[in-house]
CSV table of C-alpha atoms in Angstrom, one decimal:
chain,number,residue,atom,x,y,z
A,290,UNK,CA,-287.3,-92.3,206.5
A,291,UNK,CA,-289.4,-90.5,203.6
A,292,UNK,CA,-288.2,-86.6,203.3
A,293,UNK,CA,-292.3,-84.3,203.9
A,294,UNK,CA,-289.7,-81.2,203.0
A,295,UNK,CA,-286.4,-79.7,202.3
A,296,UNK,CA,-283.8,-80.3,205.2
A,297,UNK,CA,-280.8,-78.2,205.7
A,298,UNK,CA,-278.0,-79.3,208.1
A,299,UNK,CA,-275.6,-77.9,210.2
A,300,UNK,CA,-273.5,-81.2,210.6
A,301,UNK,CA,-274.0,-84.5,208.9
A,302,UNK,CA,-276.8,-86.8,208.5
A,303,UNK,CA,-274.7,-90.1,210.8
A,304,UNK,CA,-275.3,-93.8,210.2
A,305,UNK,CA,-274.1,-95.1,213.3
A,306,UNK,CA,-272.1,-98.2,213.8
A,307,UNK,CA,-274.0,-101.6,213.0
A,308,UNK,CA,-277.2,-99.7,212.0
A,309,UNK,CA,-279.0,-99.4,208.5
A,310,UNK,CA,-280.6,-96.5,207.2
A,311,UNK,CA,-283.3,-96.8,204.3
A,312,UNK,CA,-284.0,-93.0,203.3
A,313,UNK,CA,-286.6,-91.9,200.8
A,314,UNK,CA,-286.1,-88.4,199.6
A,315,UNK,CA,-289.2,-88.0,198.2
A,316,UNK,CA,-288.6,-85.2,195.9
A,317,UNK,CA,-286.8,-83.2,198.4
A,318,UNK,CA,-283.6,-82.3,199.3
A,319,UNK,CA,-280.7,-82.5,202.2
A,320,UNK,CA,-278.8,-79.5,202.3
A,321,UNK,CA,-275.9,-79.3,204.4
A,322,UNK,CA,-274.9,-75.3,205.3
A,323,UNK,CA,-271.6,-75.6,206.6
A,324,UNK,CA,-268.3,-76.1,205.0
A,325,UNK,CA,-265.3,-78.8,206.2
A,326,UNK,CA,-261.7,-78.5,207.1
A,327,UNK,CA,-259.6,-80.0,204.9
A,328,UNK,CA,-259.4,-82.6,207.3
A,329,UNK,CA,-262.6,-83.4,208.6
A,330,UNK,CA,-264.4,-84.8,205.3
A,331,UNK,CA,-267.6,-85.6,206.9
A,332,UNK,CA,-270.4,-85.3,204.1
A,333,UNK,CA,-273.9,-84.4,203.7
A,334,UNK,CA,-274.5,-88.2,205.1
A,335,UNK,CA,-271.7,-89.9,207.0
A,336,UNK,CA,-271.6,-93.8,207.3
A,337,UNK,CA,-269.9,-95.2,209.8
A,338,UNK,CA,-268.2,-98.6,210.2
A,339,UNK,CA,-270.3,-101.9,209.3
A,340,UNK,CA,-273.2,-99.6,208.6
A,341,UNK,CA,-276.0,-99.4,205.6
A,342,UNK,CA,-276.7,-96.1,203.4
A,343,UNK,CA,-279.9,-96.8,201.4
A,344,UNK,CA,-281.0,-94.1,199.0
A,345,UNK,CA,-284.4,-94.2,196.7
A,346,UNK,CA,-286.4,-91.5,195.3
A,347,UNK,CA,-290.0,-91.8,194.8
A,348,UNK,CA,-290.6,-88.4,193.0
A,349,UNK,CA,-288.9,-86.4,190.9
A,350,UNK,CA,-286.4,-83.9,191.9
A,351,UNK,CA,-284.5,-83.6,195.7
A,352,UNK,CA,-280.4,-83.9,196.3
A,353,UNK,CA,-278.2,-84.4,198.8
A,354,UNK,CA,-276.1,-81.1,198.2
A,355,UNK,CA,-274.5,-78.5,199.7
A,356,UNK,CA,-275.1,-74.6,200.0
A,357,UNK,CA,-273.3,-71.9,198.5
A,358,UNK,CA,-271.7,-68.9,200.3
A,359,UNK,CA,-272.4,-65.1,200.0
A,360,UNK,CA,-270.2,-65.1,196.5
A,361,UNK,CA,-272.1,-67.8,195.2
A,362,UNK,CA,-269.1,-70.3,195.7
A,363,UNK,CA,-270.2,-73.9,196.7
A,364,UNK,CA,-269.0,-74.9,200.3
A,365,UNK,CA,-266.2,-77.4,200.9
A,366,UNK,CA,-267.7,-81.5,201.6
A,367,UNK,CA,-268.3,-84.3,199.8
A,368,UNK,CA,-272.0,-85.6,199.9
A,369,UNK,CA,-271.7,-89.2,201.1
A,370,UNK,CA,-269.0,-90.7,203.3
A,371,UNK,CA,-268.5,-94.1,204.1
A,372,UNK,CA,-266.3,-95.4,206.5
A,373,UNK,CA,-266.0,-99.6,206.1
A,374,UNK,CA,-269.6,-99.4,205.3
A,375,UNK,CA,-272.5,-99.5,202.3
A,376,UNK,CA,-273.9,-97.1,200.1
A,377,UNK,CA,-276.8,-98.3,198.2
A,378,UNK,CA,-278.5,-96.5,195.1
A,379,UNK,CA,-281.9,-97.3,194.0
A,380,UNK,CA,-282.4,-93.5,192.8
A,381,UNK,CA,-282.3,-89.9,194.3
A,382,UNK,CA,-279.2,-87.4,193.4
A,383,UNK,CA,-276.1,-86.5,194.8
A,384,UNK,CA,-274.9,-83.5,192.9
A,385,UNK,CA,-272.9,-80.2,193.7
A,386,UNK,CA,-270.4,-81.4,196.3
A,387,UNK,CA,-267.1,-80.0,196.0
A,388,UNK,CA,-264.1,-82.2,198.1
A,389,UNK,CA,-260.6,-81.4,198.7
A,390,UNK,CA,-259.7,-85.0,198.3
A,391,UNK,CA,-261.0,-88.0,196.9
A,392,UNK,CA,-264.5,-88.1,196.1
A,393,UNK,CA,-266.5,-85.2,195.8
A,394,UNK,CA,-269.8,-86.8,195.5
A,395,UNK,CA,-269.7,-89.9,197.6
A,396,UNK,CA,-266.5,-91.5,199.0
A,397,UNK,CA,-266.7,-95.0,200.0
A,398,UNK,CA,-264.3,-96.9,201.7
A,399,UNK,CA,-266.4,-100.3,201.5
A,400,UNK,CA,-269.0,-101.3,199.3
A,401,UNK,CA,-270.8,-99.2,196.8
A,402,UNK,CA,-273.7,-100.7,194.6
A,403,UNK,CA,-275.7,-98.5,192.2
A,404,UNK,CA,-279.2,-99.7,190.5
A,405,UNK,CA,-280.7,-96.2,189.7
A,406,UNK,CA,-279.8,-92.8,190.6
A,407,UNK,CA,-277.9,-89.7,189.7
A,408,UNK,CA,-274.2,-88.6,190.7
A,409,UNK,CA,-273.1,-85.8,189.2
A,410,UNK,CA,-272.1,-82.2,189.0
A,411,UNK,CA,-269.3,-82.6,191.8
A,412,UNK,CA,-265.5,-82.1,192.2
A,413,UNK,CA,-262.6,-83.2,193.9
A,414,UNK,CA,-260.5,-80.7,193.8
A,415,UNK,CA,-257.1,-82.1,194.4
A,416,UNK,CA,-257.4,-85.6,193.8
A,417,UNK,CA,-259.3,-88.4,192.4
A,418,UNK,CA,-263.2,-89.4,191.6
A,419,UNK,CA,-264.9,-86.1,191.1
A,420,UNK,CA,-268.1,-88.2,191.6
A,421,UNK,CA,-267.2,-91.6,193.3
A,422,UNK,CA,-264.0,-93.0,194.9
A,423,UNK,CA,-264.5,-96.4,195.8
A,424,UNK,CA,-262.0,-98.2,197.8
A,425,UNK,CA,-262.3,-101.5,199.8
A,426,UNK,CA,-264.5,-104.1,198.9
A,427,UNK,CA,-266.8,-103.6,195.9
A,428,UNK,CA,-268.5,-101.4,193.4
A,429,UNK,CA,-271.3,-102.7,191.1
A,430,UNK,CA,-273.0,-100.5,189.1
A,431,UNK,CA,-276.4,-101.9,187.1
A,432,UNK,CA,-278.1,-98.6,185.8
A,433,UNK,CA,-278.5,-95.1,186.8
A,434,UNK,CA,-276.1,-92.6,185.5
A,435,UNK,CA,-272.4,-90.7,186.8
A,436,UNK,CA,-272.3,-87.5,184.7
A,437,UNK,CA,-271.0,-83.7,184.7
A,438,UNK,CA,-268.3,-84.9,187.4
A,439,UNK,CA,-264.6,-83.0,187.6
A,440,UNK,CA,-261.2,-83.7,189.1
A,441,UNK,CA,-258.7,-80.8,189.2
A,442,UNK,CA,-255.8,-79.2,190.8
A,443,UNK,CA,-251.7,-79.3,190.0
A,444,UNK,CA,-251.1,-82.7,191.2
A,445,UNK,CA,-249.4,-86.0,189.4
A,446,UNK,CA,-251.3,-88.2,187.2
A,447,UNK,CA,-251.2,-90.8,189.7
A,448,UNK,CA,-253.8,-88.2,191.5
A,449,UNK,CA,-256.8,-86.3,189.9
A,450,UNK,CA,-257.7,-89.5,188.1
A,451,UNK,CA,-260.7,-90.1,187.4
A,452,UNK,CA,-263.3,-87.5,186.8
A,453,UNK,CA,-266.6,-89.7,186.9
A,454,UNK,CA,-265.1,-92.8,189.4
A,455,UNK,CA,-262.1,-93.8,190.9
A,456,UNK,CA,-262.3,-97.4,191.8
A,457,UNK,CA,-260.0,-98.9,193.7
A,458,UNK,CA,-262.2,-102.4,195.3
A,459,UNK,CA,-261.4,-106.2,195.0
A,460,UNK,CA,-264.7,-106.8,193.4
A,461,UNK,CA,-265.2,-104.5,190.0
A,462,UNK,CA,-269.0,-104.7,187.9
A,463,UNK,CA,-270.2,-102.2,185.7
A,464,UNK,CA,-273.1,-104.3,184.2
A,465,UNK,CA,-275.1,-101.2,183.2
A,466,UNK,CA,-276.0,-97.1,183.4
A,467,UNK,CA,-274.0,-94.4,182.3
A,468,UNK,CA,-270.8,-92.5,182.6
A,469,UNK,CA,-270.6,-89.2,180.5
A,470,UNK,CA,-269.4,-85.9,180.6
A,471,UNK,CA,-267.1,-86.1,183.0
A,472,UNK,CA,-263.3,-84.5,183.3
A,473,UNK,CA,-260.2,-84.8,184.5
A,474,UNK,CA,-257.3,-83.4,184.7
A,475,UNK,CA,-255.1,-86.0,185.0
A,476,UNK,CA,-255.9,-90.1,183.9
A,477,UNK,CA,-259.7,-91.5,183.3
A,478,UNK,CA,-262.2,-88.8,182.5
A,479,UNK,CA,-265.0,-91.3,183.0
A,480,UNK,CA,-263.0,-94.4,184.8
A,481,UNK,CA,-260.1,-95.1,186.3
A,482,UNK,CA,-259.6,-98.8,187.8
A,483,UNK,CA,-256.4,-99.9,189.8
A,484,UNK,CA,-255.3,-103.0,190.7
A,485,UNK,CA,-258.1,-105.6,190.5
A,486,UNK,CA,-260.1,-107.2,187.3
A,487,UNK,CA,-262.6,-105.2,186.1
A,488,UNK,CA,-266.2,-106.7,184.2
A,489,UNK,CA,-267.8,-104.5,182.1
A,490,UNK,CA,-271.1,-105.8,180.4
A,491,UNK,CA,-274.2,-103.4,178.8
A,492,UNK,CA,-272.3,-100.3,180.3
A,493,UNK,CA,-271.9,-97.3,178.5
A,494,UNK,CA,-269.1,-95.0,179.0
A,495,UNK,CA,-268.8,-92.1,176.4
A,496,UNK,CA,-268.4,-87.9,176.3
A,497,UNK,CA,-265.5,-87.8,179.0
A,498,UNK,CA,-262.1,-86.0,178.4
A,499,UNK,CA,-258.8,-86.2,180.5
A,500,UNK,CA,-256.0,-84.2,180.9
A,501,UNK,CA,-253.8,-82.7,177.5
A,502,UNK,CA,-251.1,-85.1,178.2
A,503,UNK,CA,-252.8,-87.9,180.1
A,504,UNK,CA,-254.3,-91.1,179.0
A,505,UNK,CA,-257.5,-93.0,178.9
A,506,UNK,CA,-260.4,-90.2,178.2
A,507,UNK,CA,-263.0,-92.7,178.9
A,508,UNK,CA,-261.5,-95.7,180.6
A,509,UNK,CA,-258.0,-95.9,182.4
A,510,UNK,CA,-256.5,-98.9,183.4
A,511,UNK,CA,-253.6,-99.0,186.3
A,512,UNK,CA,-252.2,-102.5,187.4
A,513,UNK,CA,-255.5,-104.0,186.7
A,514,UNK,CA,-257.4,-106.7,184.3
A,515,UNK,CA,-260.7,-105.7,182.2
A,516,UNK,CA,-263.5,-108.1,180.7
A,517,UNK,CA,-265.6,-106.9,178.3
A,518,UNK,CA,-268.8,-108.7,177.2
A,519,UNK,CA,-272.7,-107.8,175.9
A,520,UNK,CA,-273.4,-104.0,174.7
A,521,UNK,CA,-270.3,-102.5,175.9
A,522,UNK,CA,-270.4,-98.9,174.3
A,523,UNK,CA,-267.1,-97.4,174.9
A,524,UNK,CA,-267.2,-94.2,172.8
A,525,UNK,CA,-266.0,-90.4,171.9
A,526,UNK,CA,-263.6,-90.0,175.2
A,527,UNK,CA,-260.7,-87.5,174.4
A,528,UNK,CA,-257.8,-86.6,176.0
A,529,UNK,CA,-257.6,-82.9,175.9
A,530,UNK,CA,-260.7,-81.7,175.1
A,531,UNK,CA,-263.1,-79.6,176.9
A,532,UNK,CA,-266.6,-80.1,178.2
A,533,UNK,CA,-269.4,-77.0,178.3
A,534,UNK,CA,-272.8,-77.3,179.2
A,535,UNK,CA,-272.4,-81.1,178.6
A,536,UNK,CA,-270.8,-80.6,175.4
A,537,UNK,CA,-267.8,-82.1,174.1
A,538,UNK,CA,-264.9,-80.4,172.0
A,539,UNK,CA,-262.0,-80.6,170.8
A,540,UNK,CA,-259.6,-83.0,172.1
A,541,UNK,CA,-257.5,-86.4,170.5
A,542,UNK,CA,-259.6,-89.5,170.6
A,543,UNK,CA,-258.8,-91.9,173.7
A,544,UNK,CA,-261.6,-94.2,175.0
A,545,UNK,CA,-259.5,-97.2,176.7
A,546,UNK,CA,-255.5,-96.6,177.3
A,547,UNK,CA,-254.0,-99.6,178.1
A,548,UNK,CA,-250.9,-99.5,179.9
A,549,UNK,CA,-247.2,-101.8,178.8
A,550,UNK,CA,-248.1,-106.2,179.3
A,551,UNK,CA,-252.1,-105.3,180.0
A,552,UNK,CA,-254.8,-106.6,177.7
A,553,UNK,CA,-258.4,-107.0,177.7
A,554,UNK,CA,-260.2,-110.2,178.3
A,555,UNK,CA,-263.2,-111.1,176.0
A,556,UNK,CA,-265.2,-113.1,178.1
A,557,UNK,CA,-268.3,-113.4,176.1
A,558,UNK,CA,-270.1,-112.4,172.5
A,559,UNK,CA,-269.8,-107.6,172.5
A,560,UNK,CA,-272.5,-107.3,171.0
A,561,UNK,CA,-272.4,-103.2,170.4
A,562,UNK,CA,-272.1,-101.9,166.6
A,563,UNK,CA,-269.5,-98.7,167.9
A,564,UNK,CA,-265.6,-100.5,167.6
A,565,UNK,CA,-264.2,-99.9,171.1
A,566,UNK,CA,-261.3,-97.2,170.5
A,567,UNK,CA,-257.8,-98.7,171.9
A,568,UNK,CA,-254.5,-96.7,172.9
A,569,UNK,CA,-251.9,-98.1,174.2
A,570,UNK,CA,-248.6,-97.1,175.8
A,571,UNK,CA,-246.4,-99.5,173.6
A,572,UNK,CA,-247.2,-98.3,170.0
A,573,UNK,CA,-246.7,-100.5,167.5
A,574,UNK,CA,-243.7,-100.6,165.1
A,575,UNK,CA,-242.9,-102.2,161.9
A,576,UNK,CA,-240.7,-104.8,163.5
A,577,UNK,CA,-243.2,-105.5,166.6
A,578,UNK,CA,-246.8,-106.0,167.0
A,579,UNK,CA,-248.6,-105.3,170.8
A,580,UNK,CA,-251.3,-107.5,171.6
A,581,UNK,CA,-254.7,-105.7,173.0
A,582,UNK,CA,-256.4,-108.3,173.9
A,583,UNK,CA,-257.9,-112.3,173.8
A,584,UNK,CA,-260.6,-114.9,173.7
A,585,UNK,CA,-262.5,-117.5,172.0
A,586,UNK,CA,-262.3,-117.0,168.3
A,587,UNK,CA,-265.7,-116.5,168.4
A,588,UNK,CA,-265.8,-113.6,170.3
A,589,UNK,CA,-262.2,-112.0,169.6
A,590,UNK,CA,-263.7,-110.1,166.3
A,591,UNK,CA,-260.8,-107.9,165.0
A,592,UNK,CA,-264.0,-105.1,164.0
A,593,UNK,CA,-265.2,-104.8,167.2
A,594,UNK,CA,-262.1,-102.6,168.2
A,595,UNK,CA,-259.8,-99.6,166.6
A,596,UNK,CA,-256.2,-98.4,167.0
A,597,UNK,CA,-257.0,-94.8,167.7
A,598,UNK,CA,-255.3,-91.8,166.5
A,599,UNK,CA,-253.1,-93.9,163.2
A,600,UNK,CA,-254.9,-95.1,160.9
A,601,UNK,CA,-251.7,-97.1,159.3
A,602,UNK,CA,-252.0,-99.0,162.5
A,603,UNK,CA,-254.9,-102.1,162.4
A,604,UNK,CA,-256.1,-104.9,164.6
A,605,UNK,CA,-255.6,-108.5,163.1
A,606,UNK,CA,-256.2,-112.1,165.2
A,607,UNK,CA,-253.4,-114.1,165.5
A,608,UNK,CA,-253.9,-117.6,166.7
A,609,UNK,CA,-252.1,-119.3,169.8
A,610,UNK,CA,-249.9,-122.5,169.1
A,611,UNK,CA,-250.9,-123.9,171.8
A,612,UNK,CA,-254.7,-123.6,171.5
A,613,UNK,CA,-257.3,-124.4,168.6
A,614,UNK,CA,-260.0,-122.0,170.2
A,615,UNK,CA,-258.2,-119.1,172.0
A,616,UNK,CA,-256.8,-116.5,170.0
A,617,UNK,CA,-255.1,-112.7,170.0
A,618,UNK,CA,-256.5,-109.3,169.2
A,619,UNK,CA,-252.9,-107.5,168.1
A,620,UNK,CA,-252.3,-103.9,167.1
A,621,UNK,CA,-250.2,-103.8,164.2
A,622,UNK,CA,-248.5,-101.7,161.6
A,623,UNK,CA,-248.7,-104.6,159.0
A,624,UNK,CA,-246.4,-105.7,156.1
A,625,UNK,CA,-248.5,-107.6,153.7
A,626,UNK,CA,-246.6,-110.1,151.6
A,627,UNK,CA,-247.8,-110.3,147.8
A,628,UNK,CA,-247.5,-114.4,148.0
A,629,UNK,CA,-250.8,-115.7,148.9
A,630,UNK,CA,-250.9,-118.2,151.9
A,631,UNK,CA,-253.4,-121.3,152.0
A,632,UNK,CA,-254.8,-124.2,153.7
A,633,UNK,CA,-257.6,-126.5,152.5
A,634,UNK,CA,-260.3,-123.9,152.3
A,635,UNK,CA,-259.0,-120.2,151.9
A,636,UNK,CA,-256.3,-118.4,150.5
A,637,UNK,CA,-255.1,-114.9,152.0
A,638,UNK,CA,-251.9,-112.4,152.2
A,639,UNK,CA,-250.2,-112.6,155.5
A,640,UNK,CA,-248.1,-110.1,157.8
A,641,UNK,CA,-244.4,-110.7,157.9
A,642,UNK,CA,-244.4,-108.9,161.7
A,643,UNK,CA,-247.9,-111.0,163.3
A,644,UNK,CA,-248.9,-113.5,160.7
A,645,UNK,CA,-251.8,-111.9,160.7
A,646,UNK,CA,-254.4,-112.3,157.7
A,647,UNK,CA,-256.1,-109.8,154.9
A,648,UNK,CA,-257.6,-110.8,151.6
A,649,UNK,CA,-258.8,-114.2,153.2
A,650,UNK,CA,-261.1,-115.8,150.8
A,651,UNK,CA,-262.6,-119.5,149.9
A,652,UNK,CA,-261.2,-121.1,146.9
A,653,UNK,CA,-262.1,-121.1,143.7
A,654,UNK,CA,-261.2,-123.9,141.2
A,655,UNK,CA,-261.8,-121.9,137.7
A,656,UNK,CA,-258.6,-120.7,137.3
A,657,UNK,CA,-257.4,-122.8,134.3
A,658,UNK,CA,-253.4,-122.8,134.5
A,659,UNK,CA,-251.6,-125.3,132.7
A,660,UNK,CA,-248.5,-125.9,135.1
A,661,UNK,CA,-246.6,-128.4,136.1
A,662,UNK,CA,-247.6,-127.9,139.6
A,663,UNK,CA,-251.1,-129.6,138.9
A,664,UNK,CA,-250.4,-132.8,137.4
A,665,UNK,CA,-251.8,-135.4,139.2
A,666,UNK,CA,-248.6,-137.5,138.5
A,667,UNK,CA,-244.9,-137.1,136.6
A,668,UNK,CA,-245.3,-137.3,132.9
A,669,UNK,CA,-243.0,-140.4,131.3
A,670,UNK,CA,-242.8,-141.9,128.3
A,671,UNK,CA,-245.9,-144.0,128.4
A,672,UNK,CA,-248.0,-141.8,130.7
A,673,UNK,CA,-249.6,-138.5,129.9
A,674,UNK,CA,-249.7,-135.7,131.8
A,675,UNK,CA,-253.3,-134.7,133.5
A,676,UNK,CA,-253.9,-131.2,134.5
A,677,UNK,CA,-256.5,-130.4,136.9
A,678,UNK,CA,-258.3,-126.6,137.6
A,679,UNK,CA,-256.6,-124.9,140.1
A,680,UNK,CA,-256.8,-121.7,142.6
A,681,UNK,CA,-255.4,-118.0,141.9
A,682,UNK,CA,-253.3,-119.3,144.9
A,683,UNK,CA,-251.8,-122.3,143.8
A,684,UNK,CA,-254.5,-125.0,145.3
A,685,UNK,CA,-255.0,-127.6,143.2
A,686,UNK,CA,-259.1,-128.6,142.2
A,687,UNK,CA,-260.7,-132.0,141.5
A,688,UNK,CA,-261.7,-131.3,137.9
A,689,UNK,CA,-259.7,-132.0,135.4
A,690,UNK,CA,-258.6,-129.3,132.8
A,691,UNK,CA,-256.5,-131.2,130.4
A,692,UNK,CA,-255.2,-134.6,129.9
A,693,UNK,CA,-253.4,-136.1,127.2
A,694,UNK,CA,-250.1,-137.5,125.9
A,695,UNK,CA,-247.0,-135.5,126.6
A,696,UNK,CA,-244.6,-134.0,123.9
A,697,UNK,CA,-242.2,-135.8,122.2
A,698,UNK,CA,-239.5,-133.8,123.8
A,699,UNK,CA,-240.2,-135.3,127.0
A,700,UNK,CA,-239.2,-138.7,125.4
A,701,UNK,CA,-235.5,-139.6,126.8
A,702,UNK,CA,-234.9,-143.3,126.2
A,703,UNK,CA,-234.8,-145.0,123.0
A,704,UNK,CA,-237.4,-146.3,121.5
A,705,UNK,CA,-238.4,-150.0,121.7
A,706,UNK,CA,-240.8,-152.1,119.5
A,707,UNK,CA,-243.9,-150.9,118.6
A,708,UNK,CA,-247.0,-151.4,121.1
A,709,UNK,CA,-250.5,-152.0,119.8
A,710,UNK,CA,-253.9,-151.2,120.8
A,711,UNK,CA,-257.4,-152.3,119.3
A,712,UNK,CA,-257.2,-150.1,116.6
């Protein structure tokens, strides 16, 4: 179906059961002109069971919306519903939907996969995903962009999470596109995630804000496992703040919260320059590190995270003792000893609370230290000592610095008969 005009509806747009619907809005826009009861929840489009939503734009402009009353107040309903069905986005809008419940823009209940498109400018007023709540099956997301979304209303944090998406789906991909400006007022400005593992690769998540005294302005984690690899930007999500106009203020940093025993998984190289900001609900103390998260040493890189809101607080690698190649990205308030630590290549200062290492640098023989603790063997009566260059650490070098016959005082026996040599 390819939109010739604007459409205004008196009762949803239906998918019926088994059927697909490819719809083109060419520019134009749906418009539904009645409000729902708090307990009808149709949408702008309704999906039914087993049934296809396919959405594409070939022109700019055109939304499925809804209209606004006499006062100028946007009527109750969401603008996609899908019951045990798809919604697929290759592009159009759906913005300016205002739900009761979950998922003010679309709720899906099902599979939602995004390529393109625009969601944003809705609300759920009393509970979660101001623009998406995903339940069911999957949610994918490869480009397009979920912005300008709101949850609100007086209920717990365990409601009015997540002000861009609420997902909530055994499969979980954010492999591109955009979720900014979003609020809520309770967990996840831009994301929350329950229960299943997450992968986020090349997505970029940045400009939300969450409640005063929630958690996880970006990115909110609940029972659930996140992977992380590619151009993950992860950036300037606050809890507290305020958004106008798409603009950002105030607020205390807090881009992914990570709740007590969960930790990110590393899967692959992050390639982004921005350090993904970390707060987590066990804070660190100067008897006990918390870990944040893990992965092959050559992808676990301490600088491509930051312990947000302390700066006495630092990310360090600590190795596993039962594996060569997968390590440990800790948060810690480190003691540094003053004693340097080595093994046959570098020298460093470790942390008495997670071993963890600062200072770490390659030896360098040119320290010339006469001490006893370089001889190559025991000085004796008839053999001198031999003195070798050594590390500011204590590592002993190749090169000899000094050989040649010890002191007399190191004589203890007496002295037998003289011993010749050729001159």
């Amino acid at each position: 179906v390819y939109l010739t005009d604007n459409v205004e509806r008196t009762s949803p747009l239906t998918v019926s059961n088994g059927q697909t619907l490819y719809l083109c809005l060419s520019g134009h826009s749906i418009t539904k002109t009645t409000q729902d009861s708090s307990n009808k929840m149709e949408g702008v489009i309704k999906v039914n069971d087993n049934a296809k939503f396919i959405l594409s734009n070939c022109k700019e402009g055109g939304t499925i919306t809804h209209a606004s009353d006499q006062s100028g107040n946007k009527l109750i309903g969401r603008g996609v519903m899908v019951t045990l069905g798809t919604l697929i986005m290759y592009g159009g809008e759906i913005s300016g939907n205002i739900m009761y419940w979950d998922g003010g823009g679309a709720c899906v209940n099902g599979s939602f996969i995004m390529y393109d498109g625009t969601i944003k400018g809705n609300k759920a007023e009393a509970n979660g995903g101001g623009g998406v709540y995903v339940s069911g099956n999957k949610f994918a997301m490869y480009g397009g962009e979920i912005s300008g979304n709101e949850t609100s209303g007086g209920l717990t944090s365990s409601n009015n999470s997540g002000g861009g998406a609420l997902i909530n789906t055994t499969s979980i991909t954010m492999n591109g596109g955009i979720i900014c400006g979003n609020q809520a007022s309770g967990t996840g400005g831009g994301v929350h995630i329950a229960n299943y593992v997450a992968e986020l690769s090349g997505i970029t998540i940045t400009n939300n804000t969450c409640g005063a005294d929630k958690n996880g302005g970006r990115v909110s984690l609940y029972n659930c496992t996140i992977k992380l690899s590619g151009a993950v930007n992860i950036s300037g999500n606050v809890s507290g703040g305020t958004i106008s106009n798409g603009s950002l203020s105030g607020g205390t940093a807090n881009n992914i919260y990570l709740p007590t025993g969960k930790t990110i998984t590393i899967s692959s190289e992050l390639t982004s320059t921005t350090p993904i900001g970390v707060t987590t609900q066990t804070v660190p103390t100067e008897a006990n590190y918390v870990r944040i998260a893990s992965g092959n040493q050559s992808y676990a890189i301490p600088e491509k995270f930051k312990y947000e809101n302390d700066d006495t607080i630092s990310i360090s690698v600590v190795p596993r003792s039962n594996s060569s190649n997968f390590v440990d990205l800790v948060a810690c308030s480190h003691s540094w000893g003053t004693n340097w630590k080595s093994d046959n290549t570098n020298h460093w200062h470790e942390c008495s609370i997670c071993k963890g290492k600062k200072d770490s640098t390659v030896h360098s023989f040119d320290q010339e230290i006469v001490n006893e603790a370089y001889l190559e063997d025991s000085a004796t009566c008839t053999s001198p000592a031999t003195y070798y260059k050594s590390c500011v650490c204590g590592q002993k070098g190749t090169d000899t610095f000094k050989s040649g016959n010890i002191d007399s005082a190191n004589h203890t026996a007496s002295l037998g008969e003289w011993q010749p040599d050729g001159s």
